[in-house]
Coordinates of N, CA and C in Angstrom, one line a residue:
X27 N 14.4 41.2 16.1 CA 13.2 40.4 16.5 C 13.5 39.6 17.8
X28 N 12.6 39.6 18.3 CA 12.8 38.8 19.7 C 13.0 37.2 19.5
X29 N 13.4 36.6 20.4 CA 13.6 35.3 20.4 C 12.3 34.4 19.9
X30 N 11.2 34.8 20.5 CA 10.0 34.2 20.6 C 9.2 34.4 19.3
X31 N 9.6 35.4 18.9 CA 8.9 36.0 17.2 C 9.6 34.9 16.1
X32 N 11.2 34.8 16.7 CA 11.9 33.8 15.4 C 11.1 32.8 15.6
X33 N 11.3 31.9 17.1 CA 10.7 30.5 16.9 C 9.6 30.8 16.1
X34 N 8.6 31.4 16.3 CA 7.3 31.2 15.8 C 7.7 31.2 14.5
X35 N 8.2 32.4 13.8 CA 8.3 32.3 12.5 C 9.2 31.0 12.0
X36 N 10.0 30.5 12.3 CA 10.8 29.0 12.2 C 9.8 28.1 12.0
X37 N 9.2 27.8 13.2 CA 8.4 27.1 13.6 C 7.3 26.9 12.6
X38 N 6.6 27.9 12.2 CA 5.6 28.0 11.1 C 6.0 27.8 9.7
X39 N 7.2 28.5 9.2 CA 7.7 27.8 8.0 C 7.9 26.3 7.6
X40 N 8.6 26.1 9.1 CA 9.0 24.5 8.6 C 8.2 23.6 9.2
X41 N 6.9 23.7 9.8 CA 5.9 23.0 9.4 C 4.9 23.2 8.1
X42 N 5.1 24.3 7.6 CA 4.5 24.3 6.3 C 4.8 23.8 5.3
X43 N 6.6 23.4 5.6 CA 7.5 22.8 4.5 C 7.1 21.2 4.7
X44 N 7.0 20.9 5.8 CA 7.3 19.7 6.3 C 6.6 18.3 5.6
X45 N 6.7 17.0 5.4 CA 6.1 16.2 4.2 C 5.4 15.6 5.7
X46 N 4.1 15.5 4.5 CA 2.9 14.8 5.6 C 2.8 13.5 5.1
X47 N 2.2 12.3 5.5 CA 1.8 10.9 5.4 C 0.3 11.2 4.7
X48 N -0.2 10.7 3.6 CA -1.1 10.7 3.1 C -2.2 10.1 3.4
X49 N -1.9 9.3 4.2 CA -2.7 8.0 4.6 C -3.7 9.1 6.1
X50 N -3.0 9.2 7.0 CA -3.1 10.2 8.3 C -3.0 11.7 8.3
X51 N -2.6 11.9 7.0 CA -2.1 13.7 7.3 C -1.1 14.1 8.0
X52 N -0.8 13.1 8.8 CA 0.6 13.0 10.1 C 2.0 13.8 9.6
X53 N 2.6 14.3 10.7 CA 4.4 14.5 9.7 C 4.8 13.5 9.9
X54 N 5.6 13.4 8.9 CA 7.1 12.4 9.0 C 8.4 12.5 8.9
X55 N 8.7 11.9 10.1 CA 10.3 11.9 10.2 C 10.8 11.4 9.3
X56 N 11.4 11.8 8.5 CA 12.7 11.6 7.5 C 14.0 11.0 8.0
X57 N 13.8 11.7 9.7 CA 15.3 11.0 10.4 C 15.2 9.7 10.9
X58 N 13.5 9.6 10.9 CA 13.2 8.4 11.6 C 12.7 7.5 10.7
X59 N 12.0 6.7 10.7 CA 11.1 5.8 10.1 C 10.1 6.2 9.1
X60 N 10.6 5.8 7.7 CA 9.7 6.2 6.5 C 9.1 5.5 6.0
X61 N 8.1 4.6 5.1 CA 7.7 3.6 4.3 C 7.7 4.2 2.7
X62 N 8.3 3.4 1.9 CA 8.0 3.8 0.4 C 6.7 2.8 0.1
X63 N 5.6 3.4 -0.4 CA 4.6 3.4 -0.5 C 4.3 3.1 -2.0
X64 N 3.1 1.8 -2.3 CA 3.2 2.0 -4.1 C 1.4 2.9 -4.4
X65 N 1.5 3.9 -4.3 CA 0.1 5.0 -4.9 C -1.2 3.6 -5.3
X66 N -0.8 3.0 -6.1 CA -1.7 1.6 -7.2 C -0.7 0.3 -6.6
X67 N -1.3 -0.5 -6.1 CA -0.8 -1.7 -5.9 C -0.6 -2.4 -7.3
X68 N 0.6 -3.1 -6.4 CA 1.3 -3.7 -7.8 C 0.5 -4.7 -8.4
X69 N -0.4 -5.3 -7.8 CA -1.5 -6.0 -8.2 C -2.6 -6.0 -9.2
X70 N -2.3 -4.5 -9.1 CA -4.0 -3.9 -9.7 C -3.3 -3.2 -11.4
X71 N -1.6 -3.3 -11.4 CA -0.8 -3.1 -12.5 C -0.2 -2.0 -12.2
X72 N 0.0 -1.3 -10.7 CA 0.8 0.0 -10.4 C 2.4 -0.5 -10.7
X73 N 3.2 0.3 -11.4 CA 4.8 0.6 -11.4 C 5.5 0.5 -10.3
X74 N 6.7 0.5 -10.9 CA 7.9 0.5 -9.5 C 8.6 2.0 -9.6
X75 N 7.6 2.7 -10.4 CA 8.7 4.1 -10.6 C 8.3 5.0 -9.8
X76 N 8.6 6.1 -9.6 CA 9.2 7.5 -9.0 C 7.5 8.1 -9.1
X77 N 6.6 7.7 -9.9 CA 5.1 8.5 -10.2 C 4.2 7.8 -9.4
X78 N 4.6 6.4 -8.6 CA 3.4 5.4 -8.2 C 4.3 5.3 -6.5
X79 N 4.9 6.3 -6.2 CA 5.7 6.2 -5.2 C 5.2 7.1 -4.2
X80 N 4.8 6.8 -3.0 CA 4.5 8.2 -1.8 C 5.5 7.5 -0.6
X81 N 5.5 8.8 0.4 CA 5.8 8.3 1.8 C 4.6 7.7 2.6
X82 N 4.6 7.6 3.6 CA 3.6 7.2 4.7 C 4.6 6.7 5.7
X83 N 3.8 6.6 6.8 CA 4.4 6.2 8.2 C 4.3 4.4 7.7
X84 N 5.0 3.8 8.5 CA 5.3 2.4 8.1 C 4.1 1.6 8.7
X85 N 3.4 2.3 9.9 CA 2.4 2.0 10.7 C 1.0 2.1 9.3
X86 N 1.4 3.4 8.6 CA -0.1 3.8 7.7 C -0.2 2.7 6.8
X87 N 1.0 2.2 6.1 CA 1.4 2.0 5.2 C 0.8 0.3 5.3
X88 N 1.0 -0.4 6.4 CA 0.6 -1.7 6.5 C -0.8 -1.9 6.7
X89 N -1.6 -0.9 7.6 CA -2.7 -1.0 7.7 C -3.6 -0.4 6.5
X90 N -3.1 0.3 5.8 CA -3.9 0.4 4.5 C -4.1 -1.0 3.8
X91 N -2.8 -1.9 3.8 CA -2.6 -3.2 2.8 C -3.2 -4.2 3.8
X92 N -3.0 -3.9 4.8 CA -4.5 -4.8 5.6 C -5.6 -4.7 5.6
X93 N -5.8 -3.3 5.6 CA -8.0 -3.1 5.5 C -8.2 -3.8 4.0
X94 N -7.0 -3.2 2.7 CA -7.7 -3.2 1.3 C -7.7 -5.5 1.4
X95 N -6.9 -6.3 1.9 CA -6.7 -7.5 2.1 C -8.1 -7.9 2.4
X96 N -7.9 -7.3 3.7 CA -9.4 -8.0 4.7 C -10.9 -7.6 3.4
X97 N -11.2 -6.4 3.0 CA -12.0 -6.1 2.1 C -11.9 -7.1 1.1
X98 N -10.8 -7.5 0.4 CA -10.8 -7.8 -0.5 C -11.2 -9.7 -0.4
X99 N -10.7 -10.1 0.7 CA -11.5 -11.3 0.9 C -12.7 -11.8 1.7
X100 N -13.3 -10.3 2.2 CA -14.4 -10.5 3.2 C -15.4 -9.0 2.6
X101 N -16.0 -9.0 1.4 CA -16.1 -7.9 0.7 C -18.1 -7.3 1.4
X102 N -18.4 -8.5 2.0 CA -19.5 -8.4 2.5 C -19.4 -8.0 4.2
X103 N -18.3 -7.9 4.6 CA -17.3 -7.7 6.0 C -17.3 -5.9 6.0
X104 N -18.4 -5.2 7.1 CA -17.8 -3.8 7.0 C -16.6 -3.8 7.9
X105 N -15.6 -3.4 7.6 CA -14.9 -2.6 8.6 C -14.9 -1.7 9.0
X106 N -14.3 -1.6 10.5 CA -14.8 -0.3 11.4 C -13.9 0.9 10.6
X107 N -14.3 1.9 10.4 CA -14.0 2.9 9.5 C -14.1 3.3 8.3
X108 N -15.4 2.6 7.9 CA -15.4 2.1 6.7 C -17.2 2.4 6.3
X109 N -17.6 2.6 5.6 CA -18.9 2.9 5.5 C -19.7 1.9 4.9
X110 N -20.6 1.5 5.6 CA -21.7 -0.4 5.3 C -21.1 -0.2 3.7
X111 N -21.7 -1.3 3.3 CA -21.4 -1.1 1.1 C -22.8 -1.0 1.4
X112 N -24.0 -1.6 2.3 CA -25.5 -1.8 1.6 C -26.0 -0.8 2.2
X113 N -26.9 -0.3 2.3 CA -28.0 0.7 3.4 C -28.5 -0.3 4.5
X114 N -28.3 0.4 5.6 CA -29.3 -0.5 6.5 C -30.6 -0.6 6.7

């Protein structure tokens, strides 16, 4: 095999393997910066176990717990990304 056949084939495996961020679809570095993530906030009665657990980027991970915040105290507030609650 030529050099340029392996990369590709490398290349394509182990991004097929590779763990995405749920939040973005993004990869994530495992060498770099992870966030453990709780699936159900612990609020709403999500666990601390291994079933209620994802990765995400640390970036995904905070701005998710910010939009559901801001929503959650401004429920009449669209935010940008977010689809009206009423019809216009």
């Amino acid at each position: 095999f030529s050099g340029d056949t392996k990369s590709a084939v490398f290349s394509k495996t182990a991004l097929t393997a590779a763990i995405r961020c749920p939040v973005c679809q993004g990869y994530l570095d495992q060498t770099k910066s992870v966030s453990y993530d709780h699936i159900k906030e612990r609020a709403s009665g999500g666990g601390g176990g291994e079933e209620n657990c994802q990765l995400t980027h640390p970036y995904c991970n905070q701005a998710t717990k910010n939009k559901a915040f801001q929503l959650k105290m401004n429920p009449e507030v669209t935010i940008v990304g977010n689809p009206p609650s009423t019809p216009v």
